[in-house]
Amino acid sequence: MSVEPWPSPPDQAAAEQTQGTLHSTASSTSSEDLLDQRPDKLCLDAFWTEVETIRQGSAEADADRRDSKQSEDGEQEEQWLADAGLSTLISEDGEDSEDVDKAALLSTLTRTQAEAVQRRIESYTLSLRKRNKPSPRDVRDIFHSPMSQVRTIKHSKLLLCFDLVCPKCRLGVTRIQDLSQVDMKKVRQLALIDMTALSDLLELEVKRNKSGKRKIPESTLFGVPLAALLENDQKMKPYTSIPLFMQALLSFLERKGLDSEGILRVPGSQSRIKSLQQSLENTFYSGQFNWDEVSPNDAAALLKKFIRDLPAPLLTPEYLNTFSAVRDITDLKQKLHMLNLLVLLLPEPNRNTLKALLEFLSKVVSREKKNRMNLWAVATIMAPNLFLHKAVPSKLAEGSEKGQAEKAADVMRLLIRYQDLLWTVPNFLMSQVRRLNENSSRRYQFYDRRIKNLLRKIHTDSREKPEKNVPEMCRTVKIQVGDTQTSTMEFHLNINSRTSDILAQFQHQFLRSPENGKGKINGSVAYPDCALYEVGGNIGEHCLDPDTHLQDLYNSNPGGEWVIRLKPNSKLV
């Protein structure tokens, strides 16, 4: 299986220290303390207090408990194949062109990923037989070799002990926001397949829940579906990515609550919280709510209540149990890999809201000396609020074992500490997306072939193209303002050229002295707001990391154009 490599130091404490230097994830815990430090009794007591609070809230809203339910036999596999972009594999009326699209996706898979797909198809077929329904397509028509003839690698230590290197490669780091929506859709399909393959290898029993019909909420803030809340907010503030209420609440807490001792752990007044919630519902959008009357502890309680009251869990009904199951993985790098894939699978509103929450929690940890809330304390108090939800059954609330609390808090701790790493697209997924785009663009070459003939390549694991020994060449870089190309720039490319070099040349060549309007091109674009994009070829659109080695990028995508343009949400000045 293609698995994004992670550093492999002698122990997990050292691993965390290494990753911490690669990515600026906040933690005030020293590396020397990581081996011995675990949640203390105060943290664990706070954990179960939070669990009890959630139980009481669930009892008050017991009617909502059926919002999500476990899928019936066959439904999980059918939905999984649809989410993976492979629904036509079990369809009777798929068009030949659709078969080719699915073949293009399947042909990019590694052997282990392909086996995960095959297992879902076999499980779906078995469920149809149990219900006395004919299978629309024989699995042997889809995969060249039956499972019995495939070399089993389920327990292979070679796969579980990955060949580990630093995730930073010569093509740079790709963050989620760097890709177009079209390419991110393909990333999510591939991430689902890889996450499922890893779950199979680790023998994780993960059941997806599905969302049911929900009553239209009467409130304007609490209990409103996240997507609906954002849609309403974007009418007032276009391009906002997280709810305006949450933005205001986090902003208040950052101003007033970061240094408050016991923030998040010390409960607010229940009567005041109820009164504040009602006041917010009535006056928040009119701008009349007075934040000066709110205490930091009450605001923290409102934050946790807002997350708990979402009709569907922030981590989604489909993936909440998988997030929780990460606590049963013993190896740190496998935990991080699984969390990375799960973050990629979240819908954009959920992913952006989760990131905003984690960034705030990281700031709380950074002020540990004043607020007495270290990483374990914050993780322990927040874990129940993310991993328990009234709409999704959970084993976490069934007992009070110390080990359960520690494991759940550990997953929360990893989300906080490694959030920058988890919000990147692994290099192997980027390579698969490129191959998928290349295969799709060449559909005419194999349009008339049947799918099983195309899938014979599936069992050959992907390999990076060998680095070409290209002499120094000249590339034309387009410069774009808005939707209009305004100029071009010639750039001499060599083996050491990086994205930052092109941007530096752009600054020197086009940005004039202060007297002549420094920082502007044609009086409209400031250099710090610009980035270099890779457009076309085997990628839709890709904002490049400043450390991307451009000759490697050219070898990877010789058909792509390079364009300097404004970063998203930047304004013309």
XYZ file of C-alpha atoms in Angstrom:
573
model
C 0.000 0.000 0.000
C 1.171 3.510 -0.707
C 1.455 5.075 2.692
C 2.810 8.526 3.330
C 6.134 8.083 5.072
C 6.704 9.500 8.521
C 9.880 9.967 10.533
C 10.854 6.895 12.560
C 12.942 7.888 15.575
C 13.763 5.394 18.335
C 10.659 6.086 20.348
C 7.407 7.991 20.146
C 8.648 10.828 22.308
C 11.503 11.448 19.941
C 9.089 11.153 17.034
C 6.942 13.883 18.471
C 9.987 16.075 19.030
C 11.092 15.536 15.424
C 7.676 16.283 13.978
C 7.412 19.325 16.185
C 10.523 20.794 14.560
C 9.169 20.086 11.070
C 5.820 21.742 11.732
C 5.052 24.582 14.112
C 2.432 22.791 16.163
C 2.101 24.405 19.545
C 2.891 22.545 22.722
C 4.508 23.763 25.889
C 5.336 20.227 26.987
C 9.082 19.634 26.861
C 10.314 16.614 24.927
C 12.035 15.258 28.038
C 8.671 15.020 29.807
C 6.779 13.285 27.015
C 7.735 9.738 27.988
C 6.503 10.009 31.582
C 3.723 12.560 31.335
C 0.213 11.166 31.164
C -3.136 12.664 32.171
C -3.199 13.219 35.931
C -6.186 12.472 38.187
C -7.525 16.004 37.779
C -7.533 15.585 33.980
C -9.221 12.190 34.142
C -11.862 13.425 36.593
C -12.560 16.338 34.238
C -12.853 13.877 31.346
C -15.621 11.881 33.008
C -17.329 15.071 34.175
C -17.524 16.117 30.523
C -18.864 12.674 29.599
C -21.584 12.989 32.242
C -22.503 16.463 30.982
C -22.865 15.076 27.470
C -24.976 12.170 28.762
C -27.358 14.596 30.455
C -27.617 16.677 27.304
C -28.327 13.550 25.279
C -31.086 12.516 27.681
C -32.772 15.899 27.240
C -32.715 15.436 23.455
C -33.381 11.690 23.304
C -35.584 12.115 20.249
C -32.537 13.146 18.236
C -30.755 9.900 19.029
C -32.089 8.370 15.828
C -30.612 11.125 13.644
C -27.843 8.734 12.655
C -27.981 4.973 12.467
C -25.764 2.185 11.340
C -26.212 1.235 7.708
C -27.845 -2.098 6.867
C -26.054 -4.969 5.165
C -24.860 -3.900 1.752
C -25.694 -0.228 2.274
C -22.304 0.522 3.790
C -20.457 -1.034 0.879
C -22.724 0.650 -1.665
C -22.194 4.073 -0.065
C -18.470 3.417 0.280
C -18.133 2.647 -3.427
C -20.122 5.781 -4.269
C -17.904 7.944 -2.039
C -14.823 6.382 -3.616
C -16.107 7.241 -7.094
C -16.613 3.574 -7.991
C -20.394 3.146 -7.875
C -20.563 1.970 -11.497
C -18.623 -1.158 -10.521
C -21.862 -2.495 -9.021
C -24.186 -0.845 -11.507
C -25.980 -2.705 -14.286
C -26.525 0.292 -16.523
C -23.098 1.965 -16.475
C -22.021 3.585 -19.736
C -18.778 2.538 -21.417
C -17.369 6.036 -20.823
C -18.153 5.702 -17.108
C -16.386 2.339 -17.056
C -13.338 4.035 -18.520
C -13.431 6.743 -15.842
C -13.502 4.101 -13.121
C -10.751 2.159 -14.864
C -8.628 5.300 -14.842
C -9.097 5.564 -11.065
C -8.499 1.874 -10.434
C -5.377 1.836 -12.586
C -3.709 4.320 -10.200
C -4.235 2.113 -7.134
C -1.544 0.133 -5.396
C -2.049 -3.573 -4.817
C -3.251 -3.139 -1.249
C -5.642 -0.342 -2.172
C -7.064 -2.507 -4.976
C -7.583 -5.388 -2.534
C -9.563 -3.065 -0.239
C -11.852 -2.194 -3.166
C -12.233 -5.864 -4.048
C -13.204 -6.763 -0.474
C -15.992 -4.126 -0.525
C -17.347 -5.475 -3.808
C -17.265 -9.059 -2.494
C -19.018 -7.981 0.709
C -21.665 -6.135 -1.302
C -22.212 -9.171 -3.532
C -22.556 -11.441 -0.476
C -25.171 -9.124 1.052
C -27.193 -9.290 -2.168
C -27.100 -13.070 -2.102
C -28.384 -13.074 1.473
C -31.320 -10.987 0.285
C -31.790 -13.251 -2.765
C -30.915 -10.471 -5.186
C -28.736 -11.048 -8.256
C -25.320 -9.447 -8.322
C -25.097 -6.906 -11.170
C -21.468 -7.720 -11.925
C -19.101 -10.572 -11.062
C -16.079 -9.386 -9.118
C -13.900 -11.459 -11.457
C -15.025 -9.228 -14.318
C -13.571 -6.266 -12.477
C -10.324 -7.649 -11.109
C -8.024 -9.808 -13.158
C -6.984 -12.150 -10.364
C -9.377 -13.676 -7.823
C -8.549 -12.950 -4.224
C -7.391 -16.522 -3.674
C -4.618 -16.063 -6.206
C -3.407 -12.761 -4.817
C -0.430 -12.908 -2.485
C -1.872 -12.019 0.882
C -0.152 -9.127 2.611
C -2.621 -8.457 5.361
C -0.178 -9.241 8.134
C 2.983 -8.225 6.320
C 5.386 -6.539 8.691
C 7.037 -4.976 5.697
C 3.902 -2.933 5.127
C 3.370 -2.039 8.739
C 7.006 -1.003 9.189
C 7.082 1.629 6.464
C 10.210 2.841 4.705
C 10.163 6.127 6.525
C 11.513 9.450 5.373
C 10.689 13.063 6.090
C 7.382 14.026 4.444
C 8.993 17.117 2.942
C 10.097 16.193 -0.599
C 11.560 18.076 -3.558
C 8.073 18.848 -4.826
C 7.377 20.694 -1.568
C 4.495 20.407 0.879
C 0.975 20.529 -0.522
C -1.611 21.898 1.880
C -5.283 21.169 1.490
C -6.083 24.718 0.439
C -3.420 24.584 -2.293
C -5.487 22.358 -4.611
C -8.532 23.051 -6.752
C -11.884 21.591 -5.700
C -11.799 19.202 -8.658
C -8.452 17.738 -7.592
C -9.477 17.683 -3.920
C -12.479 15.541 -4.874
C -10.046 13.004 -6.342
C -7.830 13.274 -3.257
C -10.827 12.419 -1.068
C -11.730 9.393 -3.200
C -8.186 8.057 -3.031
C -7.884 8.901 0.681
C -11.033 6.872 1.411
C -9.613 3.855 -0.402
C -6.241 4.173 1.355
C -7.837 4.726 4.773
C -9.958 1.604 4.287
C -6.931 -0.404 3.183
C -5.010 0.703 6.281
C -7.999 -0.182 8.493
C -8.050 -3.649 6.929
C -4.324 -4.108 7.549
C -4.656 -3.027 11.170
C -7.854 -5.079 11.596
C -9.833 -2.077 12.844
C -13.545 -2.783 13.086
C -15.086 0.444 11.836
C -18.788 0.846 11.102
C -20.010 3.915 9.264
C -23.181 5.622 10.427
C -25.498 7.462 8.098
C -27.358 10.694 8.701
C -31.115 10.552 8.954
C -33.733 13.238 8.430
C -33.547 16.098 10.888
C -36.111 18.562 12.094
C -35.608 22.115 10.928
C -34.202 23.926 13.996
C -36.009 26.935 15.357
C -32.787 28.501 16.619
C -30.337 30.560 14.586
C -27.066 29.393 16.164
C -27.127 26.344 18.416
C -28.321 23.086 16.902
C -28.192 24.368 13.323
C -26.495 22.117 10.739
C -22.994 23.391 10.030
C -23.521 23.665 6.265
C -26.783 25.601 6.728
C -25.149 27.924 9.243
C -22.306 28.661 6.846
C -24.632 29.162 3.903
C -26.544 31.785 5.865
C -23.353 33.472 7.093
C -21.910 33.650 3.576
C -24.857 35.793 2.532
C -23.579 38.421 4.967
C -19.848 37.733 4.593
C -18.939 35.994 1.313
C -16.087 33.467 1.348
C -16.228 32.988 5.125
C -15.121 29.426 5.866
C -16.281 28.951 9.471
C -19.487 30.138 11.187
C -19.434 33.819 12.159
C -20.604 32.957 15.668
C -17.691 30.598 16.188
C -15.311 33.243 14.835
C -16.656 35.760 17.350
C -16.550 33.259 20.217
C -12.965 32.193 19.500
C -11.882 35.803 19.052
C -13.351 36.680 22.469
C -11.676 33.699 24.110
C -8.319 34.609 22.566
C -8.625 38.155 23.932
C -10.010 37.347 27.361
C -9.579 33.656 28.112
C -6.118 32.438 27.150
C -4.592 33.450 30.481
C -7.594 32.438 32.579
C -6.582 29.650 34.971
C -8.361 26.404 34.195
C -9.930 27.697 30.992
C -12.038 24.937 29.352
C -11.841 22.830 32.533
C -13.534 25.169 35.046
C -17.286 24.983 34.359
C -19.324 28.114 33.815
C -22.588 28.881 35.535
C -25.351 26.756 33.989
C -27.994 29.410 34.557
C -25.810 32.137 33.000
C -24.914 29.882 30.055
C -28.593 29.227 29.349
C -29.345 32.938 29.544
C -26.376 33.818 27.323
C -27.416 31.235 24.753
C -30.897 32.735 24.527
C -29.473 36.242 24.261
C -27.083 35.175 21.504
C -29.898 33.527 19.555
C -31.865 36.795 19.660
C -29.171 39.444 19.207
C -25.983 38.016 17.683
C -26.754 38.745 14.040
C -28.124 42.196 14.830
C -24.790 43.098 16.424
C -26.410 44.009 19.745
C -24.913 41.237 21.864
C -22.639 42.602 24.593
C -19.567 40.385 24.954
C -18.343 42.455 27.905
C -20.915 40.686 30.067
C -19.466 37.246 29.334
C -16.868 35.567 31.563
C -14.119 33.461 29.933
C -15.366 30.275 31.625
C -18.912 30.866 30.385
C -17.591 31.520 26.868
C -15.585 28.275 26.959
C -18.706 26.412 28.068
C -20.641 27.984 25.172
C -17.935 26.824 22.761
C -18.189 23.223 23.941
C -21.982 23.378 23.904
C -22.009 24.751 20.350
C -19.922 21.786 19.198
C -22.027 19.241 21.104
C -25.330 20.712 19.906
C -24.520 20.369 16.208
C -27.179 18.015 14.755
C -24.381 15.879 13.321
C -20.953 15.449 14.932
C -18.216 17.812 13.782
C -16.217 14.716 12.779
C -19.325 13.542 10.792
C -21.504 10.458 11.413
C -19.602 8.593 8.701
C -16.143 8.994 10.247
C -16.662 9.690 13.955
C -16.182 6.029 14.883
C -13.053 5.814 12.745
C -11.574 8.865 14.459
C -12.354 7.181 17.789
C -10.833 3.887 16.617
C -7.473 5.597 16.098
C -6.989 5.280 19.862
C -6.599 1.515 19.385
C -3.647 1.918 17.006
C -0.414 1.504 18.952
C 2.109 2.887 16.463
C 2.466 6.684 16.355
C 3.212 6.979 12.631
C 0.192 4.809 11.789
C -2.003 6.969 14.028
C -0.813 10.101 12.260
C -1.289 8.560 8.838
C -4.849 7.503 9.678
C -5.690 10.934 11.129
C -4.236 12.633 8.042
C -6.500 10.573 5.772
C -9.545 11.212 7.969
C -8.964 14.970 7.934
C -8.836 14.847 4.128
C -12.169 12.990 4.120
C -14.050 15.601 6.147
C -16.405 17.920 4.240
C -14.891 21.362 3.810
C -17.119 23.158 6.396
C -16.307 20.519 9.033
C -12.594 20.501 8.210
C -12.296 24.293 8.351
C -14.260 24.528 11.601
C -12.176 21.773 13.193
C -8.975 23.560 12.158
C -10.154 26.825 13.720
C -10.936 24.958 16.952
C -7.555 23.208 17.012
C -5.703 26.462 16.360
C -7.437 27.988 19.375
C -6.651 24.969 21.549
C -3.022 25.204 20.483
C -2.966 28.819 21.666
C -4.409 27.733 25.014
C -1.584 25.201 25.411
C 1.011 27.835 24.510
C -0.070 29.860 27.584
C 0.229 26.914 29.971
C 2.359 28.808 32.499
C -0.501 31.254 33.096
C -3.633 29.156 32.548
C -2.267 25.876 34.012
C -3.660 23.941 31.025
C -0.993 21.784 29.375
C -1.484 19.722 26.218
C -2.792 16.669 28.077
C -5.208 18.776 30.135
C -6.691 20.464 27.061
C -6.855 17.188 25.112
C -8.515 15.319 27.985
C -11.219 17.941 28.524
C -11.999 18.349 24.801
C -11.938 14.684 23.730
C -15.481 13.826 24.918
C -16.857 16.905 23.152
C -15.526 15.694 19.795
C -15.769 11.912 20.125
C -19.184 11.649 21.808
C -22.394 12.741 20.111
C -26.034 12.065 20.885
C -26.667 10.885 17.310
C -23.911 8.249 17.155
C -23.588 5.341 19.627
C -20.148 5.114 21.229
C -18.428 2.635 23.511
C -16.577 5.521 25.127
C -19.598 6.439 27.248
C -20.285 2.871 28.374
C -17.630 2.680 31.078
C -15.248 4.716 33.150
C -11.999 2.849 32.578
C -8.880 4.977 32.935
C -7.429 3.446 29.763
C -10.399 4.569 27.659
C -9.991 8.158 28.785
C -6.244 8.151 28.136
C -6.609 6.683 24.644
C -9.311 9.149 23.626
C -7.292 12.043 25.030
C -4.233 10.810 23.144
C -6.052 11.092 19.789
C -7.196 14.596 20.713
C -3.618 15.432 21.703
C -2.338 14.315 18.297
C -4.937 16.436 16.512
C -3.832 19.508 18.444
C -0.099 18.901 18.289
C 0.210 17.811 14.649
C -2.547 19.844 13.045
C -0.245 21.507 10.496
C 1.013 18.103 9.377
C -2.477 16.615 9.269
C -3.766 19.398 7.012
C -1.396 18.469 4.175
C -1.936 16.187 1.187
C 0.504 13.227 1.305
C 2.992 13.016 -1.539
C 1.782 9.581 -2.633
C -1.791 10.881 -3.016
C -0.513 13.792 -5.109
C 1.285 11.301 -7.360
C -1.885 9.225 -7.698
C -3.966 12.283 -8.570
C -1.470 13.180 -11.292
C -1.614 9.665 -12.735
C -5.410 9.681 -12.537
C -5.561 12.936 -14.504
C -3.104 11.581 -17.068
C -5.095 8.358 -17.502
C -8.381 10.249 -17.800
C -6.957 12.548 -20.479
C -5.863 9.502 -22.485
C -9.261 7.780 -22.372
C -9.495 7.671 -26.162
C -6.498 5.334 -26.227
C -8.344 2.568 -24.432
C -11.999 3.501 -24.800
C -12.891 0.239 -26.583
C -11.094 -2.085 -24.151
C -12.926 -3.863 -21.392
C -12.253 -2.911 -17.813
C -10.616 -6.155 -16.728
C -7.905 -5.830 -19.382
C -7.045 -2.375 -18.117
C -6.820 -3.488 -14.518
C -3.958 -5.919 -15.059
C -1.661 -3.062 -14.122
C -3.242 -2.793 -10.688
C -0.827 -5.165 -8.946
C 2.250 -3.202 -9.944
C 2.937 -0.698 -7.216
C 3.444 2.852 -8.363
C 6.956 4.136 -8.825
C 8.160 7.679 -9.128
C 9.402 8.612 -12.568
C 13.212 8.648 -12.705
C 14.682 12.084 -12.448
C 15.557 13.376 -15.874
C 18.915 14.993 -16.444
C 17.574 18.138 -18.054
C 20.041 20.925 -18.923
C 19.287 24.509 -17.966
C 16.225 25.689 -19.844
C 14.021 28.740 -20.054
C 10.388 28.659 -18.912
C 7.782 31.315 -19.591
C 5.873 32.330 -16.472
C 2.506 34.028 -16.915
C 1.548 36.912 -14.649
C -2.162 37.266 -14.001
C -4.199 39.997 -12.320
C -7.786 38.939 -11.675
C -8.943 36.969 -14.706
C -6.622 38.787 -17.098
C -3.059 37.905 -18.074
C -1.072 41.121 -17.849
C 2.474 40.053 -18.633
C 4.976 37.218 -18.951
C 8.423 36.626 -17.517
C 11.251 34.389 -18.708
C 12.915 32.243 -16.043
C 16.086 30.200 -16.516
C 15.565 26.832 -14.881
C 18.321 24.720 -13.308
C 18.496 21.831 -10.875
C 18.519 24.137 -7.824
C 15.711 26.491 -8.922
C 12.831 26.851 -6.467
C 9.478 28.576 -6.425
C 10.903 31.272 -4.170
C 13.470 32.099 -6.881
C 10.747 32.825 -9.436
C 8.893 35.028 -6.956
C 12.138 36.852 -6.112
C 12.791 37.493 -9.813
C 9.222 38.683 -10.197
C 9.703 41.096 -7.309
C 12.982 42.425 -8.726
C 11.781 42.652 -12.329
C 8.304 44.087 -11.895
C 8.124 45.804 -8.531
C 9.465 49.294 -8.643
C 11.091 51.635 -6.117
C 9.034 53.377 -3.410
C 8.879 56.560 -5.481
C 7.402 54.645 -8.407
C 4.995 52.537 -6.435
C 6.979 49.677 -4.886
C 5.023 46.496 -4.317
C 2.680 47.006 -7.242
C 2.435 45.686 -10.784
C 0.356 47.884 -13.047
C -0.714 49.623 -9.846
C -2.760 46.669 -8.655
C -0.967 43.708 -7.056
C 1.254 43.595 -3.984
C 4.033 40.969 -4.109
C 3.432 39.417 -0.667
C -0.104 38.537 -1.807
C 1.114 36.599 -4.845
C 1.988 32.937 -5.289
C 3.170 30.666 -8.101
C 0.564 28.235 -9.408
C 0.960 25.095 -11.478
C -1.987 24.969 -13.880
C -2.992 22.225 -16.311
C -1.162 19.177 -17.568
C -1.732 16.431 -14.997
C -3.118 18.757 -12.316
C -6.053 21.143 -12.203
C -4.563 23.981 -10.209
C -1.894 23.786 -7.530
C -0.495 26.610 -5.392
C 3.184 25.761 -5.044
C 5.209 25.616 -1.852
C 8.069 28.193 -1.905
C 10.546 25.306 -1.492
C 9.311 23.343 -4.517
C 12.236 22.345 -6.774
C 11.070 23.489 -10.181
C 13.051 21.079 -12.335
C 11.497 18.170 -10.437
C 8.107 19.819 -10.914
C 8.730 20.168 -14.653
C 9.736 16.486 -14.883
C 6.575 15.561 -12.975
C 4.282 17.746 -15.098
C 5.931 18.971 -18.320
C 2.552 19.986 -19.757
C 1.621 22.358 -16.946
C 1.832 26.145 -17.077
C 3.281 28.336 -14.349
C 1.252 31.378 -13.381
C 1.896 34.086 -10.787
C -1.361 35.360 -9.365
C -3.024 36.599 -6.199
C -3.468 34.173 -3.338
C -7.082 33.304 -2.457
C -8.975 36.036 -0.588
C -6.258 38.614 -1.357
C -7.514 42.012 -2.435
C -6.437 44.302 -5.214
C -4.919 47.505 -3.818
